[in-house]
Coordinates of C-alpha atoms in Angstrom, one line a residue:
M385 CA 109.4 123.6 120.9
S386 CA 107.3 126.7 123.1
S387 CA 102.9 126.0 123.2
T388 CA 102.7 128.9 120.8
N389 CA 105.0 127.9 117.6
L390 CA 103.3 123.8 118.5
Q391 CA 99.6 125.3 118.1
K392 CA 101.0 126.8 114.7
S393 CA 102.7 123.2 113.6
D394 CA 99.3 121.9 114.7
E395 CA 97.3 124.9 112.5
K396 CA 99.2 123.8 109.3
L397 CA 98.4 119.7 109.4
P398 CA 95.4 119.0 107.4
H399 CA 92.3 117.2 109.7
T400 CA 91.4 115.0 106.3
A401 CA 93.1 111.5 105.8
Y402 CA 96.3 111.4 105.1
P403 CA 98.0 111.3 103.0
E404 CA 97.4 115.4 101.8
P405 CA 100.3 117.4 99.7
V406 CA 101.3 120.6 102.4
D407 CA 100.6 123.6 101.4
E408 CA 104.3 124.6 101.7
K409 CA 103.9 128.2 100.2
R410 CA 101.2 129.2 101.9
D411 CA 102.9 128.3 105.4
L412 CA 105.5 130.1 104.6
E413 CA 103.8 133.5 103.6
K414 CA 101.4 132.4 107.0
H415 CA 105.2 132.7 108.3
G416 CA 106.8 135.1 107.0
G417 CA 109.0 133.3 105.1
A418 CA 109.4 131.2 106.9
L419 CA 108.3 127.7 109.4
P420 CA 108.1 128.3 112.7
A421 CA 112.4 127.4 113.5
G422 CA 112.7 125.2 117.4
D423 CA 116.1 124.4 119.4
E424 CA 117.4 120.9 118.5
I425 CA 115.9 117.7 119.6
P426 CA 116.1 117.5 123.6
V427 CA 117.0 113.0 122.1
E428 CA 120.4 111.8 120.5
T429 CA 120.2 108.2 118.9
H430 CA 123.3 106.7 116.9
D431 CA 122.6 105.5 113.6
I432 CA 123.8 102.2 112.3
F433 CA 126.4 103.6 109.3
E434 CA 129.6 105.3 110.2
D435 CA 129.8 109.2 108.1
D436 CA 132.3 107.4 105.7
S437 CA 129.7 104.7 104.6
G438 CA 128.6 105.7 100.9
V439 CA 125.0 107.3 102.3
D440 CA 123.9 110.7 100.8
P441 CA 125.4 112.8 104.3
V442 CA 122.3 115.4 103.7
Y443 CA 119.9 111.7 103.5
Q444 CA 122.1 110.5 106.8
A445 CA 122.0 114.5 108.3
K446 CA 118.0 114.1 107.5
A447 CA 117.7 110.9 108.5
R448 CA 119.1 111.5 112.2
I449 CA 116.7 113.9 112.5
L450 CA 113.6 112.5 112.4
N451 CA 115.4 109.3 113.9
D452 CA 115.3 111.8 117.2
A453 CA 112.1 113.2 116.3
F454 CA 110.6 109.6 116.3
Q455 CA 112.5 109.1 119.4
E456 CA 111.4 111.9 121.6
I457 CA 107.4 110.8 120.3
G458 CA 108.2 107.0 122.3
M459 CA 106.6 104.2 121.7
G460 CA 103.2 105.1 121.8
R461 CA 99.2 104.3 120.5
Y462 CA 100.3 104.5 116.8
Q463 CA 103.2 102.2 117.0
W464 CA 101.2 99.9 119.0
Y465 CA 98.7 100.2 115.9
L466 CA 100.8 99.5 113.7
F467 CA 102.4 96.4 115.3
I468 CA 99.0 94.9 115.3
V469 CA 98.0 95.9 111.4
A470 CA 101.7 95.6 110.4
G471 CA 101.1 91.8 111.4
F472 CA 98.9 90.6 108.8
G473 CA 101.9 91.5 106.4
W474 CA 104.1 88.4 108.9
F475 CA 100.6 86.7 110.0
S476 CA 99.3 85.9 105.8
D477 CA 103.4 85.0 104.8
N478 CA 103.6 81.8 106.4
L479 CA 99.6 81.0 105.9
W480 CA 99.5 80.7 102.6
P481 CA 102.2 78.6 102.0
I482 CA 100.9 76.5 105.4
V483 CA 98.4 77.3 102.6
T484 CA 99.3 75.1 100.2
G485 CA 100.6 72.3 101.5
L486 CA 97.1 71.4 103.6
I487 CA 95.0 71.4 100.2
L488 CA 98.0 69.6 98.6
D489 CA 96.8 65.9 99.1
P490 CA 93.7 66.7 98.0
V491 CA 93.5 68.9 95.6
V492 CA 95.6 66.3 94.1
N493 CA 93.0 63.4 94.6
E494 CA 90.4 65.5 92.8
F495 CA 92.5 67.2 89.6
N496 CA 94.9 63.8 89.7
F497 CA 98.6 65.9 88.6
Q498 CA 102.0 66.4 90.5
G499 CA 101.8 68.3 93.0
P500 CA 105.3 69.8 92.6
F501 CA 103.2 71.9 90.3
L502 CA 101.4 74.2 93.3
K503 CA 105.0 74.4 95.0
L504 CA 106.0 76.0 92.0
G505 CA 103.3 78.6 91.0
Q506 CA 103.3 79.4 94.4
N507 CA 107.1 80.4 94.5
I508 CA 107.2 81.6 91.4
G509 CA 104.2 83.9 92.4
L510 CA 105.9 85.0 95.4
L511 CA 108.9 85.8 93.2
V512 CA 107.4 87.8 91.0
G513 CA 105.7 90.0 94.6
A514 CA 108.9 89.9 96.4
A515 CA 110.5 91.9 92.8
F516 CA 107.9 93.6 92.3
W517 CA 106.8 95.8 95.5
G518 CA 109.5 96.2 97.0
V519 CA 110.5 98.3 94.2
A520 CA 107.1 99.8 94.0
S521 CA 107.6 101.0 97.6
D522 CA 110.3 102.3 96.5
V523 CA 108.8 104.1 94.1
W524 CA 105.5 105.1 95.2
G525 CA 105.4 105.4 98.2
R526 CA 104.7 102.6 101.2
K527 CA 101.8 103.3 102.0
W528 CA 99.2 101.5 99.0
C529 CA 101.5 99.4 99.1
F530 CA 101.0 98.1 102.0
N531 CA 97.1 97.9 101.9
I532 CA 96.7 96.5 98.5
T533 CA 98.9 93.2 99.2
L534 CA 96.1 91.8 100.6
F535 CA 93.6 93.0 98.9
I536 CA 95.4 90.9 96.6
T537 CA 95.6 88.2 98.1
G538 CA 91.8 87.7 99.3
V539 CA 90.6 88.3 96.3
F540 CA 91.9 85.4 94.3
A541 CA 91.6 82.7 97.5
V542 CA 88.9 83.4 97.1
A543 CA 88.2 82.8 93.1
A544 CA 90.5 79.8 93.5
G545 CA 88.3 77.7 95.9
G546 CA 86.2 77.2 92.2
S547 CA 89.2 76.0 90.5
P548 CA 87.6 73.9 87.9
N549 CA 91.1 72.1 87.3
A550 CA 94.6 72.1 88.3
V551 CA 96.0 74.7 85.4
A552 CA 93.4 77.2 86.9
L553 CA 94.0 76.2 90.5
C554 CA 98.0 76.6 90.4
S555 CA 98.0 79.4 87.9
L556 CA 94.9 81.8 90.9
A557 CA 98.0 80.1 93.2
A558 CA 100.9 82.2 90.9
V559 CA 98.5 84.9 91.7
W560 CA 97.4 85.5 95.6
S561 CA 101.1 84.0 95.6
V562 CA 101.9 87.4 94.1
G563 CA 100.4 89.4 97.4
V564 CA 101.9 87.5 99.9
G565 CA 105.3 88.1 98.0
G566 CA 105.2 91.2 98.5
N567 CA 104.0 91.6 103.0
L568 CA 107.5 91.4 104.3
P569 CA 109.7 93.7 101.9
V570 CA 107.1 96.4 102.8
D571 CA 105.6 95.5 106.3
S572 CA 108.7 95.0 107.8
A573 CA 109.7 99.4 106.1
V574 CA 106.4 100.7 107.5
F575 CA 107.0 99.6 110.8
L576 CA 110.1 100.4 110.6
E577 CA 110.7 103.8 109.6
F578 CA 107.7 104.6 112.4
I579 CA 109.0 103.0 115.6
P580 CA 112.1 105.0 118.1
A581 CA 115.4 103.5 118.0
S582 CA 114.9 101.6 121.6
H583 CA 111.8 100.0 120.3
Q584 CA 113.0 98.3 117.0
Y585 CA 114.0 94.7 118.4
L586 CA 110.3 94.5 117.8
L587 CA 110.6 94.0 114.3
T588 CA 111.8 90.9 115.7
I589 CA 108.8 89.5 117.9
L590 CA 106.8 90.9 114.6
S591 CA 107.8 87.2 113.8
I592 CA 105.4 86.4 116.1
W593 CA 103.2 86.5 114.4
W594 CA 104.4 84.7 111.9
A595 CA 103.6 81.7 114.1
F596 CA 100.2 82.5 114.9
G597 CA 99.9 82.1 110.8
Q598 CA 100.5 78.5 110.8
L599 CA 98.5 77.8 114.4
V600 CA 95.5 79.8 112.5
G601 CA 96.0 78.0 108.9
S602 CA 96.0 74.3 110.8
L603 CA 93.2 74.8 113.7
V604 CA 90.1 75.8 110.6
A605 CA 92.0 72.6 108.3
W606 CA 91.6 70.7 111.1
P607 CA 87.7 70.3 110.4
L608 CA 87.3 71.5 106.5
I609 CA 89.7 70.0 105.5
A610 CA 88.9 66.7 107.5
D611 CA 85.4 66.5 107.5
F612 CA 85.0 67.7 103.6
S613 CA 87.7 66.0 101.8
C614 CA 87.4 62.0 99.8
P615 CA 89.3 59.7 100.5
T616 CA 92.3 58.6 99.2
P617 CA 92.3 57.2 96.0
T618 CA 92.7 53.5 95.7
S619 CA 91.7 50.4 92.7
S620 CA 89.0 49.7 94.3
S621 CA 87.9 53.4 94.5
P622 CA 89.7 55.2 92.1
G623 CA 87.6 58.3 92.0
C624 CA 87.0 61.9 94.1
P625 CA 84.7 63.3 92.6
R626 CA 84.0 67.3 93.9
S627 CA 81.0 66.2 95.8
S628 CA 83.1 64.9 97.7
N629 CA 85.7 67.3 98.2
Q630 CA 84.7 70.4 99.1
G631 CA 87.3 71.2 102.3
W632 CA 89.9 72.1 100.4
R633 CA 87.8 75.0 98.8
Y634 CA 85.5 76.2 101.8
F635 CA 89.4 76.5 102.9
L636 CA 89.9 79.0 100.9
Y637 CA 87.2 80.7 101.1
A638 CA 87.4 81.2 104.5
M639 CA 91.1 82.0 104.5
G640 CA 90.7 84.4 101.6
G641 CA 88.3 85.8 103.2
L642 CA 90.3 86.3 106.1
M643 CA 92.7 88.7 104.2
L644 CA 89.7 90.8 103.2
L645 CA 88.7 91.3 106.9
L646 CA 92.5 91.9 107.2
F647 CA 93.0 94.0 103.9
A648 CA 89.0 95.8 105.4
L649 CA 91.4 96.4 109.2
R650 CA 94.0 97.6 107.7
F651 CA 92.1 100.2 105.1
F652 CA 89.1 102.0 106.9
V653 CA 89.9 100.8 110.3
F654 CA 93.6 102.3 110.8
E655 CA 94.5 105.7 109.7
M656 CA 98.3 104.6 108.5
Y657 CA 99.9 107.5 106.9
E658 CA 103.1 108.0 105.0
S659 CA 106.4 106.9 105.8
P660 CA 108.5 110.3 106.1
K661 CA 111.7 108.8 105.9
Y662 CA 110.4 108.6 102.2
L663 CA 109.2 111.6 102.4
M664 CA 112.4 113.7 103.0
G665 CA 113.7 110.7 100.5
R666 CA 111.5 112.5 98.2
G667 CA 113.0 115.5 99.2
R668 CA 109.4 115.8 100.7
D669 CA 110.7 117.9 104.3
A670 CA 107.5 119.4 104.8
D671 CA 105.2 116.1 104.2
A672 CA 107.2 114.4 106.5
V673 CA 107.3 117.1 109.2
A674 CA 103.6 117.1 109.2
V675 CA 103.3 113.4 110.0
V676 CA 105.4 113.5 112.5
H677 CA 103.2 116.3 113.8
R678 CA 100.1 114.0 113.3
V679 CA 101.6 111.1 114.6
A680 CA 102.5 112.7 117.7
Q681 CA 99.3 114.1 118.4
Y682 CA 98.0 110.8 117.4
N683 CA 100.0 109.6 120.5
G684 CA 99.1 112.6 122.8
V685 CA 102.6 113.9 123.3
E686 CA 104.2 117.3 121.4
S687 CA 107.1 116.9 119.5
G688 CA 109.7 119.3 118.6
L689 CA 110.6 119.1 115.5
T690 CA 110.2 121.4 113.2
L691 CA 110.3 122.5 108.9
E692 CA 113.8 123.9 109.4
M693 CA 116.0 122.0 111.0
L694 CA 115.8 119.8 108.0
R695 CA 116.3 122.5 105.5
D696 CA 119.4 123.9 107.8
V697 CA 120.7 120.3 107.2
E698 CA 121.0 122.3 102.8
R699 CA 122.2 125.0 103.6
R700 CA 125.1 123.2 106.0
F701 CA 125.6 121.0 103.3
G702 CA 125.7 123.2 100.4
G703 CA 122.4 121.8 98.4
G704 CA 120.1 118.6 99.0
V705 CA 117.5 117.4 97.6
K706 CA 114.9 119.7 96.2
G707 CA 111.4 119.3 96.6
P708 CA 108.8 121.6 95.6
S709 CA 109.2 124.6 96.7
E710 CA 113.0 124.5 96.0
G711 CA 113.1 124.0 91.8
G712 CA 112.7 120.2 92.2
D713 CA 109.6 118.8 90.9
E714 CA 106.7 116.4 93.1
E715 CA 109.1 113.7 93.5
G716 CA 112.8 115.7 94.8
G717 CA 114.1 115.7 91.0
E718 CA 116.1 118.8 89.2
L719 CA 114.4 121.3 87.4
G720 CA 115.6 120.3 83.6
E721 CA 116.9 122.4 81.4
G722 CA 114.8 125.2 80.1
E723 CA 111.8 124.1 82.2
E724 CA 110.5 126.9 84.1
E725 CA 112.5 128.8 87.0
G726 CA 111.5 129.9 89.2
R727 CA 110.0 129.0 93.1
W728 CA 107.0 127.0 92.8
R729 CA 106.1 125.8 88.7
A730 CA 103.7 124.5 87.1
M731 CA 103.4 120.7 87.0
E732 CA 101.9 119.3 83.5
T733 CA 98.8 116.9 84.8
S734 CA 98.3 115.1 81.5
A735 CA 98.3 111.2 82.1
W736 CA 100.6 110.8 79.7
A737 CA 103.1 113.6 82.2
A738 CA 101.8 111.3 84.7
V739 CA 103.2 108.3 83.3
V740 CA 105.7 109.7 82.0
R741 CA 107.8 110.7 85.5
K742 CA 106.7 107.4 86.9
V743 CA 108.8 105.8 84.7
R744 CA 111.5 108.4 84.9
V745 CA 112.1 107.4 88.8
F746 CA 112.6 103.0 87.1
S747 CA 116.2 103.6 87.5
G748 CA 119.7 101.9 88.7
S749 CA 119.6 104.1 91.6
H750 CA 118.2 102.1 94.6
V751 CA 120.0 99.4 93.3
K752 CA 123.3 101.5 93.2
G753 CA 122.8 103.0 96.7
L754 CA 123.0 99.8 98.4
F755 CA 126.8 99.0 96.7
A756 CA 127.6 102.4 97.7
T757 CA 130.6 101.1 99.3
K758 CA 133.0 98.3 99.9
K759 CA 131.1 97.7 102.8
L760 CA 127.9 98.4 102.3
A761 CA 127.9 96.5 99.6
Y762 CA 129.7 93.5 101.1
S763 CA 126.4 92.9 103.5
T764 CA 124.2 93.4 101.2
T765 CA 126.2 90.7 98.8
L766 CA 126.0 88.7 102.8
L767 CA 123.0 89.4 103.4
I768 CA 121.4 88.0 99.6
I769 CA 123.7 84.8 100.1
V770 CA 122.3 83.9 103.5
W771 CA 118.5 84.6 102.3
A772 CA 118.9 82.4 99.1
F773 CA 120.7 79.7 100.9
I774 CA 117.7 79.3 103.1
G775 CA 115.4 79.5 100.5
L776 CA 116.7 76.4 99.3
A777 CA 117.5 74.7 102.6
F778 CA 114.1 74.5 104.2
P779 CA 111.9 73.7 101.0
L780 CA 113.9 71.4 100.0
Y781 CA 114.0 69.7 103.5
N782 CA 110.6 69.5 103.2
G783 CA 109.9 67.9 100.6
F784 CA 112.3 65.4 101.0
V785 CA 112.4 64.5 104.4
T786 CA 108.2 62.4 104.1
Y787 CA 109.5 60.1 101.2
F788 CA 113.2 59.0 102.3
L789 CA 112.3 58.7 106.0
A790 CA 109.7 56.3 104.4
T791 CA 112.2 54.4 102.1
R792 CA 114.2 54.2 105.4
G793 CA 112.9 51.7 107.2
A794 CA 110.7 54.5 109.6
D795 CA 107.6 54.2 111.3
F796 CA 105.2 56.7 111.9
G797 CA 102.4 54.6 113.6
D798 CA 98.8 56.2 113.0
G799 CA 98.4 58.2 109.9
S800 CA 94.8 59.6 111.1
V801 CA 94.1 62.4 109.9
Y802 CA 93.7 63.7 113.6
I803 CA 96.7 63.1 114.0
T804 CA 97.9 64.6 111.2
Y805 CA 97.0 67.4 112.3
R806 CA 97.3 67.5 115.3
N807 CA 101.4 67.3 114.6
Q808 CA 100.7 70.7 112.5
V809 CA 99.2 72.8 115.9
I810 CA 101.5 71.5 118.2
L811 CA 103.9 73.1 115.9
S812 CA 102.6 76.2 115.2
V813 CA 102.1 76.8 118.8
I814 CA 106.2 76.0 118.8
G815 CA 106.8 78.7 116.6
V816 CA 105.3 81.7 119.0
P817 CA 107.7 81.3 122.2
G818 CA 110.9 80.4 119.7
A819 CA 109.8 85.1 118.1
L820 CA 109.5 85.9 121.7
L821 CA 112.6 84.4 122.3
A822 CA 114.4 86.1 119.4
G823 CA 113.2 89.3 120.8
W824 CA 115.4 88.8 123.8
M825 CA 118.7 88.2 122.5
V826 CA 118.9 90.2 119.4
E827 CA 118.8 92.9 122.7
M828 CA 120.8 90.8 124.8
P829 CA 125.3 92.4 124.8
Y830 CA 128.0 90.6 122.6
L831 CA 125.3 88.4 120.6
G832 CA 122.1 91.6 118.8
R833 CA 121.5 90.0 115.9
K834 CA 124.5 88.4 114.3
G835 CA 125.0 87.0 116.6
T836 CA 120.5 85.2 117.3
L837 CA 120.9 84.5 113.6
A838 CA 124.4 82.6 113.7
I839 CA 123.3 80.4 116.5
S840 CA 119.6 79.8 116.2
T841 CA 120.3 79.3 111.9
I842 CA 123.2 76.2 112.9
I843 CA 121.4 74.2 115.1
T844 CA 118.8 75.0 113.1
G845 CA 120.6 73.0 110.8
V846 CA 121.8 70.2 113.8
F847 CA 118.3 69.4 113.7
L848 CA 117.7 69.6 110.5
F849 CA 120.1 66.5 110.3
A850 CA 119.3 65.2 113.5
S851 CA 115.2 64.8 112.2
T852 CA 116.9 61.8 109.7
T853 CA 117.2 59.6 112.0
A854 CA 113.6 59.1 113.4
R855 CA 112.6 56.2 113.1
T856 CA 109.1 56.7 114.3
S857 CA 105.8 59.2 114.3
D858 CA 107.1 60.8 117.7
A859 CA 110.5 61.4 117.9
L860 CA 110.0 63.3 113.9
L861 CA 107.9 65.4 116.2
G862 CA 110.2 65.6 118.4
W863 CA 113.0 66.6 116.7
N864 CA 110.7 68.9 114.4
C865 CA 109.5 70.6 117.6
G866 CA 113.2 71.2 117.5
F867 CA 113.7 72.6 114.0
T868 CA 110.4 74.1 114.3
F869 CA 111.4 76.9 117.5
T870 CA 114.9 77.7 116.3
S871 CA 113.9 78.0 113.0
N872 CA 111.5 80.3 113.9
V873 CA 113.8 82.2 115.9
M874 CA 116.3 82.5 113.1
Y875 CA 113.3 84.2 110.2
G876 CA 112.5 86.5 113.2
V877 CA 116.4 87.9 113.1
L878 CA 115.7 87.5 108.8
Y879 CA 113.5 89.0 108.6
A880 CA 113.7 92.0 111.6
V881 CA 117.9 92.5 110.7
S882 CA 117.2 93.1 106.7
P883 CA 115.3 95.9 106.3
E884 CA 117.7 97.1 109.1
L885 CA 120.7 96.9 107.7
F886 CA 119.5 99.2 104.4
P887 CA 118.8 103.1 104.3
T888 CA 115.5 104.1 103.9
K889 CA 115.8 105.3 100.5
D890 CA 116.9 101.9 98.9
R891 CA 114.7 99.7 101.6
G892 CA 112.0 98.7 99.9
T893 CA 114.3 97.7 96.8
G894 CA 116.9 96.3 99.1
N895 CA 114.5 94.2 101.0
A896 CA 112.8 92.7 97.2
I897 CA 116.3 91.6 96.4
V898 CA 117.5 89.5 99.0
A899 CA 113.5 88.5 99.1
S900 CA 113.8 87.3 95.8
A901 CA 117.3 85.6 96.1
N902 CA 115.0 83.9 98.4
R903 CA 112.2 83.0 96.2
V904 CA 114.6 82.7 93.0
F905 CA 116.3 79.7 95.5
G906 CA 112.5 78.0 96.8
I907 CA 111.6 77.1 92.6
M908 CA 114.4 75.5 92.7
A909 CA 113.1 72.7 95.4
P910 CA 109.9 71.8 93.2
I911 CA 111.6 71.5 90.3
I912 CA 113.6 69.2 92.3
A913 CA 111.2 67.3 93.8
L914 CA 109.8 66.3 90.1
Y915 CA 112.6 65.7 88.8
A916 CA 115.6 64.1 91.4
D917 CA 114.8 60.2 92.9
L918 CA 112.7 60.9 95.6
S919 CA 114.8 58.4 98.0
T920 CA 117.5 59.2 97.6
S921 CA 120.1 61.6 101.5
V922 CA 121.4 63.5 99.7
P923 CA 119.1 66.1 99.1
I924 CA 118.7 66.8 102.4
W925 CA 121.8 66.1 103.5
V926 CA 122.3 69.6 101.3
S927 CA 119.3 71.8 103.3
G928 CA 121.5 71.0 106.4
A929 CA 124.7 72.1 105.1
L930 CA 123.0 74.9 103.6
F931 CA 121.6 76.5 107.0
I932 CA 125.1 76.4 108.8
V933 CA 126.9 77.1 106.5
S934 CA 124.8 80.7 106.5
G935 CA 124.5 80.7 110.5
F936 CA 128.4 81.0 110.1
I937 CA 127.8 83.7 107.0
A938 CA 125.9 85.8 110.0
L939 CA 127.9 86.1 111.4
L940 CA 130.4 87.5 109.4
L941 CA 128.4 90.9 108.5
P942 CA 129.8 94.2 108.9
F943 CA 127.4 96.1 110.7
E944 CA 125.6 94.8 114.1
P945 CA 122.4 96.9 114.2
R946 CA 121.9 96.5 118.0
G947 CA 121.3 99.8 120.4
K948 CA 121.6 101.8 117.3
A949 CA 118.6 103.6 115.1
S950 CA 118.3 102.4 111.4
I951 CA 117.9 105.4 108.4

């Protein structure tokens, strides 16, 4: 792309915060009927799907051009800053399950209710959040969903700190979890759609923020809950009044405030652009090109991408998705019968018309796209099964192992607050190298995503079985260190490979489906804990078996994303 053409392309970019609609008609007139065209982008990437994969050929061809454009730009400042702010989602995803676990004893002592109800409320909220935000990001775009999830979590977590009873606390935990549940389905899609194919392994390394979430939660809870909680009620001292049990409330205020701070960093400090692949999938090619050039400018480099390259794809395939300037609506749809013909049609601007347009896009097309061919359907189905099995196995083990070991005569030694939080911090630190190892393993030949996921999941199940042999606190800590390390590798790969295997236009919905399967099965764990015999070993052995079976299922995935670009 010549310097003259680059200057012209830069002139068309909006100077206010994106997204501001690109005036396509103005730009076409400015350049004499066509935006400046260039030769092919001097970088070529290879995507995961074959040409007969069932993905729309126009969409796939355009996605390859955008992949080439980001590979040409390289990994620059914008992507590294995005690595940080997207990491907040991983941080939140692991922090809040830890939060409910850490406050469980003091809130049960104060409100005198069955603790699994708090976990149940949380898991219901996580399910709603995963289902809603994943689909919403495919309908309304990534940007606003990316920003608002942390805000919802922070506001309702702070409110939960003032809960007057167990019902209010469980309800607010469900609502803050609606925000938490949307983090990974949206954030993984956002990050994946801005990084070059050569750096997709960073999506796995993002799980290091997952370990940081557990570590920060444990460190902050240690002084607050330890110093400001009443002792466990006994027959001689049955009460636990609010005045002497403020630690868990302080903890919720602190963690909720932290979420609001992270939201402020995302919203006010970092300038988040809408995903170019999302825009392209909705027929807004000009906006997609504008964003790519803005990212290039932010990184201090040039991009050879032009609007004409994307338009040429439609001409070669004899059609494609139409945008506002091509006879389609602003959502990339077709003009209906009897509507005004012409290159630019006026859009009805009433509130009711806006509602109708948004409701119209909630169709089954995003789901159908995930099952378009036998191979895609096979891949999507296996991912759903793996997510569901792990969603049940993890909380099922956590809910039963302590009671099981206690009834088997295990000696846990010193049960002091110091030992409890010391062990929690040790387990949190162990997760950090696990995330780094995952990022290295997924790029190894003959191993890749599938091999790493299979090995780590199977070993996680083995460590889980081994933990049932523990008869001392130190022995249990040792087995749990191994379990935590391998499970962090497992989750790092699982959170990365799922969005990689979904096409961009359906990625949010795909993330929502697998995350929802995970949460649905996660809801079953506290229900089992409420009504099952906690002293039985059956749930623990079922949990270990689910991990091992999931590992073997991972080997059956038909696509291997290593060395290939997601579309």
